[in-house]
Amino acid sequence: MGSTRSGGTVAVVIAGALLVPGPAAAAIPALQLPSAHAVIGTSLIDSWWRPGPRPTFRQQRSLRFVPRAAVTERTNDALVPLLTAGDPDWYRVVVEREGIRGGEYALSFRGFVRRFGGSTRNLADGVAGYYLVSWLSVAQRAPSSEASAASAAQRAGGRRFLLGVRRVLARDPGLRRLSDGDQQQLFELLGAVAAHAWQVHEQQLEAGLTADAARTRAAIRAAVRQTTGVDVARLRLTARGLRGR
C-alpha cells in the first residue's frame, strides 16, 4: 500500500492492485479518495438525478481548473508505479512510454469526456467520466470517442448524468476548497486508471482471451467498488442517465 499527495490536500491511496493475466499482465488499481469519498461514492449515484438546490455560478466555477504541465508531470510520476506494479519490465516500459508519458491514456479519456459533452478542465466531469468508462467496460461497450461508443440513448443519458454530477459536486464544500492542482491531479488519475483498465480489456477481447477479459471486468468492478462503494455492474445507462437497477 502506498500514497501520493499533491499540496498535502488530496491523498490517493492504493488500496490494492488486482493483477489481471492477459496478453500483458496489467494492474487494475483500486484508488481510494478520502477527501471526496462520501460525495463521490454511493451518495452521488443515489442523488445526482434528484431535484435539489441549484448551485450558484461561483460554486459551479469552483470545480473548473486551469491545467499545468508541472501537475501532469507529478501525476505521471505517481501513475508509473500505480499502473505497472508487478508487471514485467518490458510491459512497464511500454505503459510508461506510450500510455502515461506519451499521453495515450489522457488523450483517450479526454476524448471520451468530450463525447458526452463534458469539459477536460472540470473535476466533476472527470468523476462522471470515471463512472461511465468503468460501466461501459464492465458492460462490454467500447468507451471510445467514436459514434459506436454507445447508443444514442446512452450518450444522451451519459450527458444527463454528467450534468447531474456537476450539480451535486458543486454543492460539496470540501471539493470546492481543493486547489487547481489537486483537482487536476484527481481528474488525471481517475482518467488514466479508467483508460488503462479499458485498454487492457479491449486487448484481451481482440486476442480472443475471453476468460482473461472476464477476469478484467471483475477486477474493474472490484476496483470501483473499493474506490467508491458503488457496484457498477448493478447500474444501467439509459437515456435517463446512469441509475441503479
C-alpha positions as a printed Julia matrix, in Angstrom:
245×3 Matrix{Float64}:
   0.0     0.0     0.0
   1.23    3.46   -0.88
   0.01    7.02   -1.35
   0.68   10.2    -3.28
  -0.13   13.71   -2.16
  -0.5    16.97   -4.02
  -0.2    20.05   -1.84
  -0.97   17.9     1.21
  -4.69   18.09    0.5
  -5.67   15.06   -1.54
  -4.43   11.6    -0.69
  -4.77    8.93   -3.31
  -4.31    5.62   -1.56
  -3.51    2.46   -3.44
  -5.96    0.23   -1.65
  -4.81   -2.78   -3.66
  -3.7    -3.82   -7.13
  -5.62   -6.63   -8.79
  -3.33   -8.39  -11.26
  -5.04   -9.36  -14.47
  -3.44  -12.0   -16.73
  -3.68  -11.38  -20.45
  -1.55  -10.5   -23.46
   0.41   -8.43  -20.97
  -0.04   -8.52  -17.22
  -1.76   -5.34  -16.04
  -2.62   -3.91  -12.65
  -6.13   -2.57  -12.22
  -5.64   -0.48   -9.08
  -8.3     0.41   -6.59
  -7.96    4.04   -5.67
  -9.45    5.49   -2.54
 -10.07    9.21   -2.37
 -10.59   10.06    1.31
 -11.25   13.79    0.87
 -14.02   13.18   -1.65
 -15.14    9.65   -0.83
 -18.52   10.48    0.68
 -19.83   12.5    -2.22
 -18.12   10.52   -4.98
 -19.45    7.27   -3.59
 -22.9     5.76   -3.26
 -24.49    9.07   -2.28
 -23.64   10.53   -5.67
 -25.22    7.65   -7.6
 -28.32    7.91   -5.43
 -28.68   11.67   -5.61
 -27.48   13.07   -8.92
 -30.91   12.79  -10.57
 -32.99   14.13   -7.69
 -34.09   17.77   -7.71
 -32.06   19.81   -5.29
 -30.77   23.31   -4.7
 -29.21   24.7    -7.84
 -25.57   25.59   -7.21
 -24.53   29.15   -7.79
 -22.35   30.1   -10.73
 -19.46   30.61   -8.32
 -19.93   27.12   -6.86
 -20.02   25.57  -10.32
 -16.99   27.54  -11.41
 -15.04   26.28   -8.39
 -14.78   22.8    -9.92
 -13.01   24.11  -13.01
  -9.22   24.09  -13.01
  -6.5    25.52  -15.21
  -4.22   22.59  -16.13
  -0.48   22.95  -15.64
   2.28   20.81  -17.12
   4.05   20.54  -13.76
   0.97   18.92  -12.19
   0.73   16.44  -15.06
   4.37   15.51  -14.52
   3.72   14.82  -10.83
   0.64   12.81  -11.74
   2.59   10.79  -14.28
   5.29   10.07  -11.71
   2.6     8.63   -9.45
   0.93    6.68  -12.27
   4.01    4.73  -13.32
   4.25    2.55  -10.18
   0.49    2.64   -9.68
  -0.41    1.11  -13.05
   2.59   -1.18  -13.53
   3.15   -2.74  -10.11
   4.17   -6.37  -10.56
   4.38   -6.16  -14.34
   7.33   -7.35  -16.46
   9.95   -4.68  -17.2
   9.18   -4.62  -20.93
   5.49   -4.0   -20.32
   6.19   -1.37  -17.7
   8.32    0.49  -20.26
   5.54    0.34  -22.88
   2.85    1.56  -20.48
   5.05    4.39  -19.22
   6.35    5.47  -22.63
   3.09    5.28  -24.58
   0.18    5.23  -22.17
   1.45    7.56  -19.45
   4.32    9.75  -20.72
   3.09    9.54  -24.29
  -0.31   10.81  -23.26
  -2.33    7.97  -24.8
  -4.44    7.44  -21.68
  -5.01   11.15  -21.17
  -5.99   11.66  -24.8
  -8.38    8.71  -24.74
 -10.11    9.82  -21.53
 -10.37   13.47  -22.58
 -11.92   12.41  -25.89
 -14.43   10.28  -24.05
 -15.4    13.1   -21.67
 -15.89   15.44  -24.62
 -18.01   12.81  -26.37
 -20.55   13.15  -23.56
 -20.42   16.95  -23.69
 -18.03   17.36  -20.77
 -15.04   19.59  -20.15
 -11.49   18.33  -19.65
 -10.98   21.13  -17.14
 -13.81   20.23  -14.78
 -13.27   17.84  -11.87
 -16.95   16.81  -11.83
 -16.74   15.75  -15.47
 -13.71   13.62  -14.65
 -15.61   11.89  -11.84
 -18.6    11.28  -14.12
 -16.28   10.01  -16.85
 -14.64    7.57  -14.44
 -18.02    6.02  -13.64
 -19.11    5.95  -17.29
 -15.92    4.38  -18.65
 -15.98    1.8   -15.87
 -19.62    0.98  -16.58
 -19.01    0.71  -20.33
 -16.04   -1.6   -19.7
 -17.94   -3.89  -17.34
 -20.97   -3.85  -19.66
 -18.63   -4.65  -22.61
 -19.28   -1.47  -24.56
 -16.29    0.34  -26.0
 -15.76    3.78  -24.39
 -14.09    5.39  -27.41
 -14.76    8.8   -28.88
 -16.31    7.23  -31.96
 -20.03    7.2   -32.69
 -20.13    3.49  -31.86
 -19.07    4.14  -28.27
 -22.63    3.85  -27.05
 -26.15    4.03  -28.36
 -27.77    7.42  -28.91
 -29.87    6.85  -25.81
 -26.78    6.0   -23.76
 -24.94    9.08  -24.99
 -27.93   11.21  -24.02
 -28.03    9.5   -20.63
 -24.31   10.0   -20.15
 -24.71   13.71  -20.82
 -27.59   13.91  -18.35
 -25.53   12.04  -15.74
 -22.57   14.33  -16.28
 -24.67   17.46  -15.76
 -26.23   15.95  -12.64
 -22.8    15.11  -11.21
 -21.75   18.7   -11.78
 -24.71   19.97   -9.76
 -24.1    17.6    -6.87
 -20.34   18.04   -6.62
 -20.56   21.82   -6.95
 -22.52   21.87   -3.68
 -19.8    19.95   -1.82
 -17.66   22.43    0.15
 -14.76   20.0     0.5
 -14.32   19.62   -3.24
 -14.75   23.34   -3.82
 -11.84   24.02   -1.46
  -9.42   21.86   -3.44
  -6.72   23.74   -5.27
  -6.46   23.73   -9.06
  -3.52   21.34   -8.77
  -5.44   18.92   -6.57
  -8.45   18.95   -8.9
  -6.28   18.43  -11.96
  -4.45   15.53  -10.34
  -7.7    13.83   -9.35
  -9.05   14.25  -12.89
  -5.88   12.85  -14.44
  -5.52    9.94  -12.01
  -9.12    8.8   -12.43
  -8.88    9.18  -16.2
  -5.65    7.23  -16.54
  -6.88    4.37  -14.36
 -10.12    4.1   -16.34
  -8.36    4.31  -19.71
  -5.72    1.76  -18.71
  -8.27   -0.75  -17.5
 -10.37   -0.33  -20.64
  -7.36   -0.79  -22.91
  -6.31   -4.0   -21.14
  -9.84   -5.33  -21.54
 -10.0    -4.41  -25.24
  -6.64   -6.05  -25.96
  -7.78   -9.25  -24.3
 -11.02   -9.32  -26.28
  -9.16   -8.67  -29.55
  -6.79  -11.54  -28.74
  -9.73  -13.89  -28.08
  -8.83  -14.25  -24.41
 -12.4   -14.26  -23.18
 -11.63  -15.77  -19.78
  -8.95  -13.16  -19.1
 -11.3   -10.39  -20.26
 -13.95  -11.65  -17.86
 -11.4   -11.51  -15.02
 -10.5    -7.96  -16.03
 -14.14   -6.92  -15.9
 -14.38   -8.44  -12.43
 -11.24   -6.55  -11.41
 -12.61   -3.24  -12.7
 -15.85   -3.88  -10.86
 -13.99   -4.65   -7.63
 -11.7    -1.63   -8.0
 -14.59    0.82   -8.47
 -16.45   -0.72   -5.55
 -13.36   -0.38   -3.34
 -12.82    3.19   -4.56
 -16.36    4.49   -4.21
 -18.55    1.82   -2.63
 -20.52    1.56   -5.9
 -21.09   -1.7    -7.78
 -21.08   -0.58  -11.42
 -22.42   -3.97  -12.51
 -25.67   -3.06  -10.76
 -26.03    0.18  -12.71
 -27.61    0.76  -16.1
 -27.16    3.57  -18.56
 -30.25    4.71  -20.4
 -31.5     8.0   -21.83
 -32.41    8.91  -18.24
 -28.79    8.59  -17.09
 -26.73    6.18  -15.02
 -29.01    4.67  -12.4
 -29.18    1.68  -10.09
 -31.11   -1.33  -11.28
